[in-house]
mmCIF file of C-alpha atoms in Angstrom:
data_model
loop_
_atom_site.group_PDB
_atom_site.id
_atom_site.type_symbol
_atom_site.label_atom_id
_atom_site.label_comp_id
_atom_site.label_asym_id
_atom_site.label_seq_id
_atom_site.Cartn_x
_atom_site.Cartn_y
_atom_site.Cartn_z
ATOM 1 C CA UNK A 46 90.095 93.804 83.689
ATOM 2 C CA UNK A 47 92.728 95.860 81.917
ATOM 3 C CA UNK A 48 90.176 98.555 81.145
ATOM 4 C CA UNK A 49 89.282 98.836 84.846
ATOM 5 C CA UNK A 50 92.941 99.240 85.725
ATOM 6 C CA UNK A 51 93.425 101.737 82.888
ATOM 7 C CA UNK A 52 90.474 103.777 84.154
ATOM 8 C CA UNK A 53 91.868 103.652 87.684
ATOM 9 C CA UNK A 54 95.297 104.715 86.400
ATOM 10 C CA UNK A 55 93.775 107.699 84.584
ATOM 11 C CA UNK A 56 91.883 108.772 87.714
ATOM 12 C CA UNK A 57 94.923 108.354 89.960
ATOM 13 C CA UNK A 58 97.101 110.275 87.483
ATOM 14 C CA UNK A 59 94.614 113.152 87.523
ATOM 15 C CA UNK A 60 94.883 113.304 91.297
ATOM 16 C CA UNK A 61 98.681 113.206 90.995
ATOM 17 C CA UNK A 62 98.637 116.170 88.606
ATOM 18 C CA UNK A 63 96.120 118.107 90.688
ATOM 19 C CA UNK A 64 93.427 117.895 87.988
ATOM 20 C CA UNK A 65 91.121 115.838 90.223
ATOM 21 C CA UNK A 66 90.494 115.520 93.932
ATOM 22 C CA UNK A 67 90.531 112.354 95.993
ATOM 23 C CA UNK A 68 91.573 112.689 99.611
ATOM 24 C CA UNK A 69 92.949 109.151 100.092
ATOM 25 C CA UNK A 70 94.957 109.149 96.869
ATOM 26 C CA UNK A 71 96.265 112.675 97.384
ATOM 27 C CA UNK A 72 97.348 111.747 100.916
ATOM 28 C CA UNK A 73 99.324 108.777 99.584
ATOM 29 C CA UNK A 74 101.126 110.937 97.036
ATOM 30 C CA UNK A 75 101.800 113.558 99.680
ATOM 31 C CA UNK A 76 103.184 110.934 102.087
ATOM 32 C CA UNK A 77 105.784 109.943 99.500
ATOM 33 C CA UNK A 78 107.459 106.877 98.072
ATOM 34 C CA UNK A 79 108.150 105.092 101.337
ATOM 35 C CA UNK A 80 104.481 105.200 102.381
ATOM 36 C CA UNK A 81 103.316 104.103 98.926
ATOM 37 C CA UNK A 82 105.780 101.204 98.944
ATOM 38 C CA UNK A 83 104.701 100.186 102.457
ATOM 39 C CA UNK A 84 101.057 100.125 101.332
ATOM 40 C CA UNK A 85 101.953 97.748 98.480
ATOM 41 C CA UNK A 86 103.772 95.435 100.909
ATOM 42 C CA UNK A 87 100.898 95.624 103.408
ATOM 43 C CA UNK A 88 98.260 94.815 100.805
ATOM 44 C CA UNK A 89 100.384 91.979 99.381
ATOM 45 C CA UNK A 90 100.534 90.428 102.836
ATOM 46 C CA UNK A 91 96.771 90.809 103.263
ATOM 47 C CA UNK A 92 96.157 89.111 99.893
ATOM 48 C CA UNK A 93 98.408 86.228 100.927
ATOM 49 C CA UNK A 94 96.734 85.889 104.312
ATOM 50 C CA UNK A 95 93.232 85.846 102.793
ATOM 51 C CA UNK A 96 94.408 83.177 100.342
ATOM 52 C CA UNK A 97 95.910 81.010 103.095
ATOM 53 C CA UNK A 98 92.758 81.371 105.194
ATOM 54 C CA UNK A 99 90.585 80.405 102.229
ATOM 55 C CA UNK A 100 88.485 83.556 102.554
ATOM 56 C CA UNK A 101 87.423 84.349 98.987
ATOM 57 C CA UNK A 102 85.576 87.568 99.850
ATOM 58 C CA UNK A 103 88.612 88.993 101.630
ATOM 59 C CA UNK A 104 90.868 87.730 98.851
ATOM 60 C CA UNK A 105 88.882 89.641 96.233
ATOM 61 C CA UNK A 106 88.685 92.770 98.387
ATOM 62 C CA UNK A 107 92.367 92.756 99.303
ATOM 63 C CA UNK A 108 93.368 92.095 95.689
ATOM 64 C CA UNK A 109 91.415 95.192 94.648
ATOM 65 C CA UNK A 110 93.270 97.142 97.355
ATOM 66 C CA UNK A 111 96.589 95.787 96.086
ATOM 67 C CA UNK A 112 95.764 96.737 92.492
ATOM 68 C CA UNK A 113 94.860 100.262 93.642
ATOM 69 C CA UNK A 114 98.132 100.667 95.528
ATOM 70 C CA UNK A 115 100.184 99.257 92.639
ATOM 71 C CA UNK A 116 98.517 101.755 90.309
ATOM 72 C CA UNK A 117 99.357 104.578 92.734
ATOM 73 C CA UNK A 118 102.975 103.369 92.854
ATOM 74 C CA UNK A 119 103.278 103.228 89.062
ATOM 75 C CA UNK A 120 101.541 106.585 88.577
ATOM 76 C CA UNK A 121 103.866 108.183 91.113
ATOM 77 C CA UNK A 122 106.824 107.051 89.007
ATOM 78 C CA UNK A 123 105.093 108.080 85.768
ATOM 79 C CA UNK A 124 105.134 104.521 84.452
ATOM 80 C CA UNK A 125 102.063 103.856 82.297
ATOM 81 C CA UNK A 126 100.284 100.525 82.545
ATOM 82 C CA UNK A 127 101.057 99.983 78.867
ATOM 83 C CA UNK A 128 104.690 99.357 79.858
ATOM 84 C CA UNK A 129 103.566 96.614 82.228
ATOM 85 C CA UNK A 130 101.335 95.094 79.522
ATOM 86 C CA UNK A 131 104.264 95.186 77.057
ATOM 87 C CA UNK A 132 106.512 93.419 79.570
ATOM 88 C CA UNK A 133 103.874 90.768 80.221
ATOM 89 C CA UNK A 134 103.380 90.230 76.493
ATOM 90 C CA UNK A 135 107.124 89.903 75.911
ATOM 91 C CA UNK A 136 107.416 87.373 78.728
ATOM 92 C CA UNK A 137 104.422 85.385 77.501
ATOM 93 C CA UNK A 138 105.879 85.239 73.997
ATOM 94 C CA UNK A 139 109.333 84.238 75.242
ATOM 95 C CA UNK A 140 108.495 82.076 78.245
ATOM 96 C CA UNK A 141 104.890 80.979 78.037
ATOM 97 C CA UNK A 142 102.092 81.499 80.497
ATOM 98 C CA UNK A 143 104.271 81.622 83.646
ATOM 99 C CA UNK A 144 106.145 84.526 82.105
ATOM 100 C CA UNK A 145 108.698 85.049 84.853
ATOM 101 C CA UNK A 146 112.293 85.595 83.906
ATOM 102 C CA UNK A 147 114.804 83.641 86.002
ATOM 103 C CA UNK A 148 116.888 85.650 88.447
ATOM 104 C CA UNK A 149 120.631 85.288 88.886
ATOM 105 C CA UNK A 150 121.634 83.565 92.118
ATOM 106 C CA UNK A 151 124.731 84.354 94.148
ATOM 107 C CA UNK A 152 126.999 82.154 92.036
ATOM 108 C CA UNK A 153 125.961 84.064 88.934
ATOM 109 C CA UNK A 154 123.934 81.247 87.370
ATOM 110 C CA UNK A 155 120.263 81.577 86.549
ATOM 111 C CA UNK A 156 117.441 79.930 88.545
#
């Protein structure tokens, strides 16, 4: 799995730098941050909808679309996937499999 995402990241980064051509990816970069962010939100919603509807084929397809758009987002910011893997590893070591740090609520305490 990670190797597929790493390969995708390398390909997307090449498009970002102009070293490779891919019309869809280049168009996303050209459209800018707002469009890239909207695509991540859109694909997240489609993943959730496929899950709720119990449609495994759509769930797999939409998850692949979400991964692609997340990779585009990270590549646009110049954030390598290794930083995400490091964060996940740190969370796993500190918090276990769920690996999500609590967020501060309005009163300043942690959830």
